[in-house]
Amino acid sequence: ARALRAKSPLTRMTSDSKGEPVYEVFRRFRSRGGRPRPEMGMMGMMPPGERKKHEHDEVGVQAIFVGLYTGEFRQARLDSLRQNLLLGGLLLLVGTAGFYLLFLAQRNRVARSTLETMELYNASLIEGMPAGLLSLDAERRILAVNAQTLEMLGYRREDLLGRNLADLVQDEAFTKKLAEERDFIEQSFCWHTADEKPLPLRISASRLMSHEGELLGTVLILRDMRELQAMEEQLERSRRHSALGVMATGVAHEIRNPLGTLRGFAQYFQRSSEDSQAQEYAGLMIREVDRLNRVISELLQFSRPSEVELAPVDSSHLGERIRILMADEAKARDIELKIDCHDAPEFFQGDFDLLLQMLLNLLQNAVEATDAGGWVTLKISRQKTGVEIRVSDNGRGIKPEVRRSIFDPFFTTRKSGTGLGLAIVSQIVAQHSGKIALEPVTPQGTEFIIFLPQENGQNNDS
């Protein structure tokens, strides 16, 4: 009845006699060329009113049903549902794995960033340390070294990394101490630099252990003691100088007046005596009194140094004055005196009289230490931050065991020396805020190197 009334197809789900699901599509259907139904003939015999009543019934209209079995479709739909569920599960699994991988990647990125920060921090900390650092593995091979260590030892980084410490250090005391496999702090040892110069160090050692107690390596902290030793020597020298100054001030006044009297009487006896031997003795007395006066003058100069009066010093004038004052003495000993001021600044700041005294002391020592036929050189040159003065000779040289004492007052290797010349030289250099160093000359000889800093690192050339 619904099919006959509906103008469009209808559908429904039903089942056959066996209970199999059937999907039906049905609609009204008009046959073509079929016989009229009996009641259509009867309509002609109906009264008009009755006939009008049945005119809405169409002739030959039927209903057609098409049924489709849906078992395979339902099975396909179930399979599709299973596939969709499986795919959804896989997508859920992949999504979960993706989120987990993203989490791991984020953790890895954070960990890598943290490690890079720690590495940068440790590298900056190690390189910025004021002391040297050596990191060793369990076999005592060098794993890490900072710039301070390289500067102290005079090596390049690639020369040390991977090298066994035993090949670098020949200090038996240090080797024995390290073999004890115990931490130690501020122990004194002596290593050698790349150019075989002694290097006094204070070393601290700290072992690195694993959680299982296994030795992973050792960290060494190195402190260069050269500057501290130089300061200690300077302090000791200053202490001796101070004590000597107090003594010299008191003694000089007590001796100088009697010496003047003795010299006057000796001159009187030398002039008034007709005995040649007496005149010779009187002359000897005068010379000895003069020598004592020079010693006392040096003592007074050392104990009460003249105040430095800085002024522009003409390099050429200074060199010429020295040439004039030293020419006769060098000529008498058959020694070639060379004075080189070609690279010197035209003017530099200093005290002319004190510098002249300093250079004369050095040159006189050099001339006395040089045999006939030798040479003595004075060279003044410009440097970036000051003036460098070199006094060198090819004489007998200074033995290594006495080099540390040559600037001490009253220390001398000459029978006729007072031991105050180099002490006064060191004092004058200090008064000019300079530095003095002693270097050997190959194959023999000595060279004193003096550096006098200039204000703002510039020399006055005008």
Short mmCIF file of C-alpha atoms in Angstrom, two decimals:
data_model
loop_
_atom_site.label_atom_id
_atom_site.label_comp_id
_atom_site.label_asym_id
_atom_site.label_seq_id
_atom_site.Cartn_x
_atom_site.Cartn_y
_atom_site.Cartn_z
CA ALA A 1 0.00 0.00 0.00
CA ARG A 2 2.87 2.38 0.78
CA ALA A 3 4.47 1.55 -2.59
CA LEU A 4 1.24 2.34 -4.44
CA ARG A 5 0.89 5.67 -2.66
CA ALA A 6 4.52 6.79 -2.89
CA LYS A 7 5.77 8.60 -5.93
CA SER A 8 9.45 7.68 -5.34
CA PRO A 9 11.14 4.37 -4.60
CA LEU A 10 11.20 3.05 -1.05
CA THR A 11 13.60 0.75 0.75
CA ARG A 12 13.49 -1.61 3.64
CA MET A 13 15.47 -4.31 5.39
CA THR A 14 13.72 -7.66 5.76
CA SER A 15 14.61 -11.32 5.67
CA ASP A 16 13.67 -14.33 3.70
CA SER A 17 12.11 -17.52 4.96
CA LYS A 18 15.52 -18.79 6.01
CA GLY A 19 16.25 -15.69 8.00
CA GLU A 20 18.82 -14.34 5.52
CA PRO A 21 18.88 -10.55 5.53
CA VAL A 22 17.45 -8.98 2.39
CA TYR A 23 17.58 -5.40 1.26
CA GLU A 24 14.52 -4.46 -0.79
CA VAL A 25 13.83 -1.56 -3.09
CA PHE A 26 10.18 -1.18 -4.15
CA ARG A 27 7.94 1.26 -5.96
CA ARG A 28 4.71 1.34 -7.86
CA PHE A 29 4.80 -0.13 -11.34
CA ARG A 30 2.55 0.29 -14.34
CA SER A 31 2.58 -2.52 -16.85
CA ARG A 32 2.51 -1.69 -20.54
CA GLY A 33 0.02 -3.43 -22.90
CA GLY A 34 -1.71 -5.39 -20.21
CA ARG A 35 -5.40 -6.19 -20.08
CA PRO A 36 -7.69 -3.84 -18.24
CA ARG A 37 -8.84 -5.07 -14.99
CA PRO A 38 -12.50 -6.31 -14.84
CA GLU A 39 -13.56 -3.58 -12.64
CA MET A 40 -12.53 -1.06 -15.35
CA GLY A 41 -15.37 -2.41 -17.55
CA MET A 42 -17.73 -2.19 -14.73
CA MET A 43 -16.94 1.46 -14.28
CA GLY A 44 -18.69 2.16 -17.57
CA MET A 45 -21.88 0.72 -16.19
CA MET A 46 -21.62 2.66 -12.96
CA PRO A 47 -23.67 5.69 -12.36
CA PRO A 48 -21.80 8.95 -12.95
CA GLY A 49 -21.53 9.68 -9.30
CA GLU A 50 -20.10 6.26 -8.48
CA ARG A 51 -17.79 6.35 -11.48
CA LYS A 52 -16.38 9.68 -10.38
CA LYS A 53 -15.72 8.14 -7.00
CA HIS A 54 -13.36 5.52 -8.49
CA GLU A 55 -11.72 7.72 -11.17
CA HIS A 56 -8.66 8.21 -8.90
CA ASP A 57 -7.73 4.54 -9.22
CA GLU A 58 -5.28 4.14 -12.07
CA VAL A 59 -5.56 1.27 -14.46
CA GLY A 60 -2.65 -1.25 -14.56
CA VAL A 61 -0.74 0.13 -11.53
CA GLN A 62 1.14 -2.49 -9.55
CA ALA A 63 4.05 -2.65 -7.08
CA ILE A 64 7.45 -4.13 -7.92
CA PHE A 65 9.94 -5.34 -5.32
CA VAL A 66 13.66 -5.99 -5.92
CA GLY A 67 15.47 -7.82 -3.12
CA LEU A 68 19.23 -8.03 -2.65
CA TYR A 69 20.92 -10.43 -0.33
CA THR A 70 23.32 -8.33 1.92
CA GLY A 71 25.43 -11.06 3.52
CA GLU A 72 28.57 -10.28 1.50
CA PHE A 73 27.98 -6.54 1.93
CA ARG A 74 27.62 -6.93 5.67
CA GLN A 75 30.72 -9.10 5.73
CA ALA A 76 32.59 -6.50 3.68
CA ARG A 77 31.37 -3.82 6.04
CA LEU A 78 32.53 -5.84 9.04
CA ASP A 79 35.89 -6.38 7.36
CA SER A 80 36.12 -2.68 6.64
CA LEU A 81 35.22 -1.96 10.26
CA ARG A 82 37.92 -4.35 11.44
CA GLN A 83 40.42 -2.74 9.08
CA ASN A 84 39.43 0.70 10.28
CA LEU A 85 39.80 -0.41 13.88
CA LEU A 86 43.18 -1.97 13.12
CA LEU A 87 44.27 1.13 11.24
CA GLY A 88 43.04 3.30 14.09
CA GLY A 89 44.99 1.16 16.55
CA LEU A 90 48.09 1.41 14.39
CA LEU A 91 47.64 5.16 14.06
CA LEU A 92 47.17 5.40 17.83
CA LEU A 93 50.32 3.32 18.35
CA VAL A 94 52.28 5.39 15.80
CA GLY A 95 50.97 8.60 17.34
CA THR A 96 51.92 7.47 20.81
CA ALA A 97 55.35 6.42 19.55
CA GLY A 98 55.68 9.76 17.78
CA PHE A 99 54.84 11.67 20.93
CA TYR A 100 57.32 9.51 22.85
CA LEU A 101 60.01 10.13 20.24
CA LEU A 102 59.28 13.84 20.37
CA PHE A 103 59.63 13.67 24.14
CA LEU A 104 62.92 11.80 23.81
CA ALA A 105 64.14 14.30 21.20
CA GLN A 106 63.23 17.18 23.47
CA ARG A 107 65.03 15.56 26.39
CA ASN A 108 68.01 14.84 24.14
CA ARG A 109 68.06 18.45 22.94
CA VAL A 110 67.88 19.74 26.51
CA ALA A 111 70.59 17.30 27.62
CA ARG A 112 72.81 18.26 24.65
CA SER A 113 72.27 21.95 25.34
CA THR A 114 73.10 21.39 29.02
CA LEU A 115 76.24 19.43 28.11
CA GLU A 116 77.33 22.12 25.66
CA THR A 117 76.78 24.77 28.32
CA MET A 118 78.73 22.73 30.87
CA GLU A 119 81.51 22.10 28.35
CA LEU A 120 81.72 25.81 27.53
CA TYR A 121 81.66 26.67 31.23
CA ASN A 122 84.37 24.13 32.06
CA ALA A 123 86.50 25.21 29.11
CA SER A 124 86.18 28.87 30.12
CA LEU A 125 86.87 28.00 33.74
CA ILE A 126 89.94 25.91 32.90
CA GLU A 127 91.35 28.37 30.36
CA GLY A 128 90.69 31.31 32.68
CA MET A 129 92.46 29.79 35.66
CA PRO A 130 95.43 31.85 36.90
CA ALA A 131 97.29 28.57 37.50
CA GLY A 132 98.28 25.80 35.12
CA LEU A 133 96.17 22.64 34.81
CA LEU A 134 97.08 19.19 33.51
CA SER A 135 94.52 16.39 33.28
CA LEU A 136 95.88 12.84 33.12
CA ASP A 137 94.21 9.49 32.46
CA ALA A 138 94.85 6.35 34.48
CA GLU A 139 97.97 5.66 32.37
CA ARG A 140 99.24 9.22 33.08
CA ARG A 141 98.76 10.35 29.51
CA ILE A 142 97.90 14.02 29.11
CA LEU A 143 94.22 14.49 28.21
CA ALA A 144 93.77 18.23 28.70
CA VAL A 145 95.99 21.25 29.25
CA ASN A 146 95.16 24.93 29.65
CA ALA A 147 96.86 28.01 28.22
CA GLN A 148 98.67 28.85 31.46
CA THR A 149 100.47 25.50 31.42
CA LEU A 150 101.46 25.96 27.78
CA GLU A 151 102.83 29.41 28.57
CA MET A 152 104.77 28.16 31.59
CA LEU A 153 106.27 25.11 29.86
CA GLY A 154 106.76 26.69 26.44
CA TYR A 155 105.06 23.87 24.51
CA ARG A 156 102.29 23.83 21.93
CA ARG A 157 99.04 22.07 22.82
CA GLU A 158 99.46 19.41 20.16
CA ASP A 159 102.94 18.62 21.53
CA LEU A 160 101.48 17.65 24.93
CA LEU A 161 98.10 15.99 24.26
CA GLY A 162 98.41 12.22 24.37
CA ARG A 163 101.97 12.35 25.64
CA ASN A 164 102.97 10.43 28.76
CA LEU A 165 103.88 12.69 31.65
CA ALA A 166 107.01 10.64 32.37
CA ASP A 167 108.43 11.73 28.99
CA LEU A 168 107.90 15.37 29.93
CA VAL A 169 108.97 15.53 33.57
CA GLN A 170 112.41 14.38 34.71
CA ASP A 171 111.94 15.36 38.37
CA GLU A 172 112.47 12.18 40.37
CA ALA A 173 110.93 13.66 43.52
CA PHE A 174 107.72 14.43 41.62
CA THR A 175 107.65 10.98 40.01
CA LYS A 176 107.96 9.30 43.42
CA LYS A 177 105.29 11.55 44.92
CA LEU A 178 102.87 10.82 42.09
CA ALA A 179 103.55 7.09 42.38
CA GLU A 180 102.16 7.14 45.92
CA GLU A 181 98.71 7.57 44.32
CA ARG A 182 97.57 9.98 47.00
CA ASP A 183 96.32 13.53 46.78
CA PHE A 184 98.74 16.26 47.82
CA ILE A 185 98.62 20.05 47.99
CA GLU A 186 101.22 22.73 47.20
CA GLN A 187 104.32 20.55 47.02
CA SER A 188 107.48 22.18 45.61
CA PHE A 189 109.09 20.59 42.54
CA CYS A 190 111.35 21.69 39.71
CA TRP A 191 110.42 20.89 36.12
CA HIS A 192 112.08 22.15 32.95
CA THR A 193 110.64 24.21 30.13
CA ALA A 194 110.82 23.29 26.46
CA ASP A 195 114.14 25.15 26.16
CA GLU A 196 115.57 23.25 29.17
CA LYS A 197 115.33 26.13 31.63
CA PRO A 198 114.50 25.22 35.25
CA LEU A 199 110.93 25.94 36.24
CA PRO A 200 110.17 26.00 40.00
CA LEU A 201 106.58 24.92 40.64
CA ARG A 202 104.15 24.28 43.45
CA ILE A 203 101.94 21.37 42.43
CA SER A 204 98.66 20.05 43.82
CA ALA A 205 97.34 16.65 42.70
CA SER A 206 93.78 15.31 42.94
CA ARG A 207 92.78 11.83 41.84
CA LEU A 208 89.53 11.16 39.92
CA MET A 209 87.72 7.99 41.05
CA SER A 210 84.70 6.15 39.62
CA HIS A 211 81.72 5.00 41.71
CA GLU A 212 83.33 1.59 41.90
CA GLY A 213 86.52 3.08 43.31
CA GLU A 214 88.49 2.66 40.07
CA LEU A 215 91.13 5.28 39.24
CA LEU A 216 90.04 7.31 36.22
CA GLY A 217 92.85 9.87 36.17
CA THR A 218 94.59 12.71 37.98
CA VAL A 219 94.28 16.49 37.85
CA LEU A 220 97.42 18.55 38.48
CA ILE A 221 97.33 22.24 39.41
CA LEU A 222 100.64 24.02 38.63
CA ARG A 223 101.71 27.33 40.13
CA ASP A 224 104.72 29.13 38.68
CA MET A 225 107.03 30.15 41.51
CA ARG A 226 109.54 32.16 39.48
CA GLU A 227 107.86 35.47 40.14
CA LEU A 228 107.37 34.65 43.81
CA GLN A 229 111.02 33.61 44.13
CA ALA A 230 112.08 36.82 42.44
CA MET A 231 109.91 38.78 44.88
CA GLU A 232 111.38 36.88 47.81
CA GLU A 233 114.89 37.54 46.55
CA GLN A 234 114.03 41.20 46.03
CA LEU A 235 112.56 41.36 49.54
CA GLU A 236 115.65 39.75 51.02
CA ARG A 237 117.86 42.08 49.01
CA SER A 238 115.84 45.07 50.21
CA ARG A 239 116.14 43.87 53.78
CA ARG A 240 119.91 43.56 53.46
CA HIS A 241 120.06 46.90 51.71
CA SER A 242 118.11 48.54 54.48
CA ALA A 243 120.36 47.06 57.17
CA LEU A 244 123.42 48.02 55.19
CA GLY A 245 122.11 51.54 54.67
CA VAL A 246 121.65 52.07 58.40
CA MET A 247 125.15 50.78 59.05
CA ALA A 248 126.75 52.70 56.19
CA THR A 249 125.22 56.00 57.22
CA GLY A 250 126.70 55.73 60.69
CA VAL A 251 130.09 54.39 59.62
CA ALA A 252 130.67 56.77 56.71
CA HIS A 253 130.53 59.91 58.80
CA GLU A 254 132.88 58.41 61.38
CA ILE A 255 135.46 57.35 58.76
CA ARG A 256 135.33 60.13 56.20
CA ASN A 257 136.75 62.89 58.40
CA PRO A 258 139.78 60.87 59.61
CA LEU A 259 140.43 59.81 56.03
CA GLY A 260 140.53 63.42 54.93
CA THR A 261 143.06 64.14 57.67
CA LEU A 262 145.20 61.13 56.71
CA ARG A 263 145.17 62.16 53.06
CA GLY A 264 146.26 65.68 53.94
CA PHE A 265 149.18 64.43 56.04
CA ALA A 266 150.21 61.97 53.35
CA GLN A 267 150.26 64.75 50.75
CA TYR A 268 152.30 66.88 53.14
CA PHE A 269 154.88 64.12 53.71
CA GLN A 270 155.02 63.41 49.99
CA ARG A 271 155.84 67.05 49.20
CA SER A 272 158.20 67.70 52.10
CA SER A 273 160.20 64.46 52.14
CA GLU A 274 163.30 64.11 50.03
CA ASP A 275 163.41 60.34 50.51
CA SER A 276 162.15 58.72 47.33
CA GLN A 277 160.93 55.65 49.20
CA ALA A 278 159.03 57.85 51.66
CA GLN A 279 157.45 59.70 48.73
CA GLU A 280 156.46 56.35 47.22
CA TYR A 281 154.88 55.24 50.49
CA ALA A 282 153.08 58.56 50.82
CA GLY A 283 151.69 58.20 47.30
CA LEU A 284 150.53 54.67 48.15
CA MET A 285 148.79 56.05 51.24
CA ILE A 286 147.04 58.70 49.15
CA ARG A 287 145.80 56.10 46.64
CA GLU A 288 144.51 53.81 49.38
CA VAL A 289 142.77 56.73 51.11
CA ASP A 290 141.16 57.63 47.76
CA ARG A 291 140.02 54.01 47.34
CA LEU A 292 138.45 54.08 50.80
CA ASN A 293 136.75 57.37 49.95
CA ARG A 294 135.29 55.77 46.81
CA VAL A 295 133.97 52.87 48.85
CA ILE A 296 132.40 55.25 51.35
CA SER A 297 130.89 57.32 48.52
CA GLU A 298 129.40 54.17 47.04
CA LEU A 299 128.07 53.18 50.46
CA LEU A 300 126.42 56.56 50.87
CA GLN A 301 125.02 56.40 47.36
CA PHE A 302 123.67 52.93 48.08
CA SER A 303 122.25 53.73 51.51
CA ARG A 304 120.83 57.12 50.54
CA PRO A 305 120.15 56.98 46.80
CA SER A 306 119.72 60.23 44.98
CA GLU A 307 116.17 61.17 44.17
CA VAL A 308 115.31 60.49 40.54
CA GLU A 309 114.70 63.62 38.49
CA LEU A 310 113.08 62.51 35.25
CA ALA A 311 113.76 64.65 32.22
CA PRO A 312 114.23 64.07 28.49
CA VAL A 313 117.56 62.28 27.98
CA ASP A 314 119.36 62.79 24.66
CA SER A 315 120.44 59.30 23.56
CA SER A 316 123.25 60.59 21.33
CA HIS A 317 124.60 62.87 24.08
CA LEU A 318 124.50 60.02 26.61
CA GLY A 319 126.37 57.71 24.23
CA GLU A 320 128.99 60.34 23.44
CA ARG A 321 129.63 61.09 27.13
CA ILE A 322 130.16 57.41 27.79
CA ARG A 323 132.51 57.15 24.81
CA ILE A 324 134.64 60.00 26.13
CA LEU A 325 134.76 58.67 29.72
CA MET A 326 135.53 55.07 28.75
CA ALA A 327 137.81 55.58 25.73
CA ASP A 328 141.10 55.84 27.64
CA GLU A 329 140.41 52.86 29.89
CA ALA A 330 139.36 50.67 26.94
CA LYS A 331 142.36 51.75 24.90
CA ALA A 332 144.76 51.07 27.78
CA ARG A 333 143.47 47.47 27.97
CA ASP A 334 143.43 47.03 24.15
CA ILE A 335 139.67 46.48 24.09
CA GLU A 336 137.36 47.61 21.28
CA LEU A 337 134.55 49.77 22.65
CA LYS A 338 131.40 49.83 20.49
CA ILE A 339 128.56 52.25 21.22
CA ASP A 340 125.43 51.83 19.05
CA CYS A 341 122.62 54.38 19.34
CA HIS A 342 121.29 54.12 15.77
CA ASP A 343 118.01 52.46 16.81
CA ALA A 344 117.62 54.55 19.97
CA PRO A 345 114.88 57.17 20.33
CA GLU A 346 116.13 60.72 20.06
CA PHE A 347 114.89 61.42 23.60
CA PHE A 348 113.53 59.26 26.39
CA GLN A 349 112.57 59.91 30.01
CA GLY A 350 115.21 59.27 32.68
CA ASP A 351 117.73 60.78 35.09
CA PHE A 352 120.84 61.55 33.01
CA ASP A 353 123.34 61.46 35.90
CA LEU A 354 122.02 58.22 37.38
CA LEU A 355 121.86 56.53 33.98
CA LEU A 356 125.41 57.65 33.26
CA GLN A 357 126.60 56.20 36.58
CA MET A 358 124.72 52.94 35.89
CA LEU A 359 126.22 52.48 32.43
CA LEU A 360 129.74 53.40 33.56
CA ASN A 361 129.56 50.76 36.31
CA LEU A 362 128.45 48.11 33.81
CA LEU A 363 131.03 49.08 31.19
CA GLN A 364 133.88 49.22 33.71
CA ASN A 365 132.98 45.72 34.93
CA ALA A 366 132.81 44.51 31.31
CA VAL A 367 136.21 46.02 30.45
CA GLU A 368 137.82 44.49 33.53
CA ALA A 369 136.34 41.06 32.69
CA THR A 370 137.53 41.13 29.07
CA ASP A 371 141.01 40.15 27.94
CA ALA A 372 143.12 42.22 25.54
CA GLY A 373 141.84 42.04 21.97
CA GLY A 374 138.24 41.58 23.08
CA TRP A 375 135.23 43.84 22.65
CA VAL A 376 132.63 45.59 24.79
CA THR A 377 129.34 46.85 23.31
CA LEU A 378 126.70 49.31 24.49
CA LYS A 379 123.49 49.33 22.45
CA ILE A 380 120.42 51.53 23.09
CA SER A 381 117.29 50.73 21.09
CA ARG A 382 113.63 51.66 20.94
CA GLN A 383 110.96 49.15 22.02
CA LYS A 384 107.16 49.31 21.83
CA THR A 385 106.71 50.22 25.49
CA GLY A 386 110.08 51.64 26.46
CA VAL A 387 113.84 51.70 25.90
CA GLU A 388 116.16 48.69 25.93
CA ILE A 389 119.83 49.01 26.90
CA ARG A 390 122.25 46.13 26.31
CA VAL A 391 125.82 45.98 27.69
CA SER A 392 127.66 42.92 26.38
CA ASP A 393 131.22 41.62 26.16
CA ASN A 394 133.14 38.52 25.11
CA GLY A 395 135.05 38.27 28.36
CA ARG A 396 135.31 35.53 30.94
CA GLY A 397 131.58 35.49 31.71
CA ILE A 398 129.82 34.90 35.01
CA LYS A 399 129.52 31.41 36.45
CA PRO A 400 125.95 30.10 36.84
CA GLU A 401 126.36 29.46 40.56
CA VAL A 402 127.07 33.14 41.32
CA ARG A 403 124.49 34.78 39.05
CA ARG A 404 121.84 34.95 41.74
CA SER A 405 124.16 36.89 44.05
CA ILE A 406 125.77 39.39 41.69
CA PHE A 407 123.34 42.18 42.65
CA ASP A 408 123.88 41.66 46.38
CA PRO A 409 125.93 44.39 48.12
CA PHE A 410 129.56 43.52 48.84
CA PHE A 411 129.38 40.41 46.65
CA THR A 412 132.27 40.40 44.19
CA THR A 413 134.47 37.92 42.36
CA ARG A 414 137.32 40.42 41.92
CA LYS A 415 139.99 40.92 44.55
CA SER A 416 139.96 44.68 44.10
CA GLY A 417 136.17 45.04 43.83
CA THR A 418 133.92 46.53 46.48
CA GLY A 419 130.82 44.53 45.52
CA LEU A 420 128.67 47.66 45.33
CA GLY A 421 128.80 48.45 41.61
CA LEU A 422 126.09 46.05 40.43
CA ALA A 423 124.04 46.65 43.57
CA ILE A 424 123.93 50.35 42.68
CA VAL A 425 123.09 49.44 39.06
CA SER A 426 120.13 47.35 40.27
CA GLN A 427 119.07 50.20 42.52
CA ILE A 428 119.12 52.76 39.70
CA VAL A 429 117.13 50.44 37.44
CA ALA A 430 114.53 50.03 40.19
CA GLN A 431 114.37 53.80 40.66
CA HIS A 432 113.41 54.05 36.98
CA SER A 433 110.75 51.29 37.43
CA GLY A 434 112.77 49.15 35.05
CA LYS A 435 114.01 45.58 34.89
CA ILE A 436 117.49 44.13 34.52
CA ALA A 437 118.41 40.62 33.34
CA LEU A 438 121.65 38.75 32.84
CA GLU A 439 122.18 36.52 29.81
CA PRO A 440 125.22 34.49 28.74
CA VAL A 441 126.88 35.24 25.40
CA THR A 442 127.90 32.36 23.15
CA PRO A 443 130.59 31.04 23.17
CA GLN A 444 131.71 33.19 26.11
CA GLY A 445 130.92 36.54 27.64
CA THR A 446 128.08 38.29 29.43
CA GLU A 447 125.19 40.54 28.45
CA PHE A 448 123.14 42.75 30.77
CA ILE A 449 119.71 43.67 29.38
CA ILE A 450 117.98 46.69 30.92
CA PHE A 451 114.44 47.74 30.09
CA LEU A 452 113.23 51.21 31.06
CA PRO A 453 109.46 51.69 30.55
CA GLN A 454 108.23 54.97 29.18
CA GLU A 455 105.02 56.80 30.05
CA ASN A 456 102.04 55.61 27.99
CA GLY A 457 104.39 53.14 26.26
CA GLN A 458 105.83 55.88 24.00
CA ASN A 459 109.28 57.37 23.64
CA ASN A 460 109.75 61.10 23.43
CA ASP A 461 111.17 61.93 20.01
CA SER A 462 110.70 65.67 20.16
#
